[in-house]
């Protein structure tokens, strides 16, 4: 009697998940923090730690990446609420070389993004960087879709005001 065993694919291994999505979470955190690379790494690490604690359940979800991003945003928002943080924002950036064609524009955008309130920044990052729908953004931030649309509109207006017409024309080209 020939017994062939078929293995059912198991849940995604946490190490594989981190290898595949870790850099993306750090980049998202970098945008949320307004360009603070060290804080972005700390937030991503803390979010991954929280995801790890519940990984057995999360790995069986339909979209563990979306769950991890939501944990990251919530970690960022809770960090912003804590006023007793000993870290201070500085004007220096990480020692990594810029690979984009216009580093000055990137710094200007990150500066303007950093001037926004935390929730507005989270809305813009989720909507336009993560390319989430209004409903997905609302769910991740525990807001209603109307609040996401109005926050998005106001935050974009503030970005336009902060960037001025010179930067906006450079963005369009």
PDB file of N, CA and C in Angstrom, residues 8-22 25 48 51-61 64-65 68:
ATOM      1  N   UNK A   8       0.051  20.284   3.732  1.00  0.00           N
ATOM      2  CA  UNK A   8      -0.719  21.506   3.571  1.00  0.00           C
ATOM      3  C   UNK A   8       0.187  22.662   3.933  1.00  0.00           C
ATOM      4  N   UNK A   9       0.235  23.692   3.086  1.00  0.00           N
ATOM      5  CA  UNK A   9       1.116  24.808   3.424  1.00  0.00           C
ATOM      6  C   UNK A   9       0.748  25.409   4.766  1.00  0.00           C
ATOM      7  N   UNK A  10       1.731  25.590   5.600  1.00  0.00           N
ATOM      8  CA  UNK A  10       1.501  26.132   6.931  1.00  0.00           C
ATOM      9  C   UNK A  10       1.498  27.638   6.920  1.00  0.00           C
ATOM     10  N   UNK A  11       1.289  28.226   8.067  1.00  0.00           N
ATOM     11  CA  UNK A  11       1.310  29.685   8.152  1.00  0.00           C
ATOM     12  C   UNK A  11       2.710  30.214   7.837  1.00  0.00           C
ATOM     13  N   UNK A  12       2.729  31.416   7.389  1.00  0.00           N
ATOM     14  CA  UNK A  12       3.987  32.078   7.039  1.00  0.00           C
ATOM     15  C   UNK A  12       4.886  32.156   8.262  1.00  0.00           C
ATOM     16  N   UNK A  13       6.153  31.807   8.098  1.00  0.00           N
ATOM     17  CA  UNK A  13       7.121  31.892   9.170  1.00  0.00           C
ATOM     18  C   UNK A  13       7.398  33.367   9.472  1.00  0.00           C
ATOM     19  N   UNK A  14       7.545  33.704  10.747  1.00  0.00           N
ATOM     20  CA  UNK A  14       7.750  35.097  11.133  1.00  0.00           C
ATOM     21  C   UNK A  14       9.034  35.657  10.524  1.00  0.00           C
ATOM     22  N   UNK A  15      10.095  34.874  10.479  1.00  0.00           N
ATOM     23  CA  UNK A  15      11.346  35.358   9.887  1.00  0.00           C
ATOM     24  C   UNK A  15      11.157  35.694   8.411  1.00  0.00           C
ATOM     25  N   UNK A  16      10.410  34.853   7.702  1.00  0.00           N
ATOM     26  CA  UNK A  16      10.133  35.118   6.289  1.00  0.00           C
ATOM     27  C   UNK A  16       9.324  36.402   6.136  1.00  0.00           C
ATOM     28  N   UNK A  17       8.363  36.585   7.028  1.00  0.00           N
ATOM     29  CA  UNK A  17       7.540  37.787   6.989  1.00  0.00           C
ATOM     30  C   UNK A  17       8.396  39.035   7.194  1.00  0.00           C
ATOM     31  N   UNK A  18       9.270  39.010   8.187  1.00  0.00           N
ATOM     32  CA  UNK A  18      10.128  40.162   8.473  1.00  0.00           C
ATOM     33  C   UNK A  18      11.082  40.411   7.301  1.00  0.00           C
ATOM     34  N   UNK A  19      11.614  39.349   6.725  1.00  0.00           N
ATOM     35  CA  UNK A  19      12.522  39.510   5.582  1.00  0.00           C
ATOM     36  C   UNK A  19      11.798  40.129   4.396  1.00  0.00           C
ATOM     37  N   UNK A  20      10.545  39.747   4.206  1.00  0.00           N
ATOM     38  CA  UNK A  20       9.792  40.243   3.057  1.00  0.00           C
ATOM     39  C   UNK A  20       9.218  41.638   3.284  1.00  0.00           C
ATOM     40  N   UNK A  21       8.775  41.966   4.490  1.00  0.00           N
ATOM     41  CA  UNK A  21       8.036  43.206   4.722  1.00  0.00           C
ATOM     42  C   UNK A  21       8.704  44.173   5.686  1.00  0.00           C
ATOM     43  N   UNK A  22       9.793  43.784   6.314  1.00  0.00           N
ATOM     44  CA  UNK A  22      10.423  44.632   7.328  1.00  0.00           C
ATOM     45  C   UNK A  22      10.887  45.977   6.799  1.00  0.00           C
ATOM     46  N   UNK A  25       8.014  48.335   6.245  1.00  0.00           N
ATOM     47  CA  UNK A  25       7.506  48.898   7.495  1.00  0.00           C
ATOM     48  C   UNK A  25       8.413  50.032   7.986  1.00  0.00           C
ATOM     49  N   UNK A  48       6.933  45.209  15.128  1.00  0.00           N
ATOM     50  CA  UNK A  48       7.205  43.802  14.827  1.00  0.00           C
ATOM     51  C   UNK A  48       7.232  42.961  16.102  1.00  0.00           C
ATOM     52  N   UNK A  51       3.660  42.291  16.878  1.00  0.00           N
ATOM     53  CA  UNK A  51       3.124  41.313  15.933  1.00  0.00           C
ATOM     54  C   UNK A  51       3.636  39.914  16.287  1.00  0.00           C
ATOM     55  N   UNK A  52       4.895  39.815  16.672  1.00  0.00           N
ATOM     56  CA  UNK A  52       5.480  38.520  17.019  1.00  0.00           C
ATOM     57  C   UNK A  52       4.727  37.850  18.166  1.00  0.00           C
ATOM     58  N   UNK A  53       4.318  38.645  19.141  1.00  0.00           N
ATOM     59  CA  UNK A  53       3.626  38.076  20.296  1.00  0.00           C
ATOM     60  C   UNK A  53       2.325  37.367  19.909  1.00  0.00           C
ATOM     61  N   UNK A  54       1.711  37.796  18.828  1.00  0.00           N
ATOM     62  CA  UNK A  54       0.443  37.202  18.383  1.00  0.00           C
ATOM     63  C   UNK A  54       0.591  36.526  17.022  1.00  0.00           C
ATOM     64  N   UNK A  55       1.804  36.165  16.648  1.00  0.00           N
ATOM     65  CA  UNK A  55       2.081  35.686  15.294  1.00  0.00           C
ATOM     66  C   UNK A  55       1.295  34.427  14.924  1.00  0.00           C
ATOM     67  N   UNK A  56       1.082  33.528  15.858  1.00  0.00           N
ATOM     68  CA  UNK A  56       0.350  32.293  15.519  1.00  0.00           C
ATOM     69  C   UNK A  56      -1.028  32.617  14.958  1.00  0.00           C
ATOM     70  N   UNK A  57      -1.682  33.595  15.541  1.00  0.00           N
ATOM     71  CA  UNK A  57      -3.012  33.996  15.066  1.00  0.00           C
ATOM     72  C   UNK A  57      -2.900  34.872  13.821  1.00  0.00           C
ATOM     73  N   UNK A  58      -1.978  35.802  13.823  1.00  0.00           N
ATOM     74  CA  UNK A  58      -1.831  36.761  12.724  1.00  0.00           C
ATOM     75  C   UNK A  58      -1.420  36.043  11.437  1.00  0.00           C
ATOM     76  N   UNK A  59      -0.554  35.035  11.545  1.00  0.00           N
ATOM     77  CA  UNK A  59      -0.065  34.348  10.348  1.00  0.00           C
ATOM     78  C   UNK A  59      -1.174  33.629   9.602  1.00  0.00           C
ATOM     79  N   UNK A  60      -2.251  33.344  10.267  1.00  0.00           N
ATOM     80  CA  UNK A  60      -3.379  32.672   9.619  1.00  0.00           C
ATOM     81  C   UNK A  60      -4.379  33.657   9.025  1.00  0.00           C
ATOM     82  N   UNK A  61      -4.154  34.938   9.232  1.00  0.00           N
ATOM     83  CA  UNK A  61      -5.054  35.958   8.703  1.00  0.00           C
ATOM     84  C   UNK A  61      -4.899  36.057   7.195  1.00  0.00           C
ATOM     85  N   UNK A  64      -1.756  39.482   6.756  1.00  0.00           N
ATOM     86  CA  UNK A  64      -0.910  39.819   7.912  1.00  0.00           C
ATOM     87  C   UNK A  64      -0.123  41.112   7.714  1.00  0.00           C
ATOM     88  N   UNK A  65       0.164  41.474   6.462  1.00  0.00           N
ATOM     89  CA  UNK A  65       0.887  42.717   6.198  1.00  0.00           C
ATOM     90  C   UNK A  65       0.050  43.925   6.602  1.00  0.00           C
ATOM     91  N   UNK A  68       0.086  44.239  10.300  1.00  0.00           N
ATOM     92  CA  UNK A  68       1.360  44.784  10.792  1.00  0.00           C
ATOM     93  C   UNK A  68       1.441  46.289  10.552  1.00  0.00           C
TER      94      UNK A  68
END
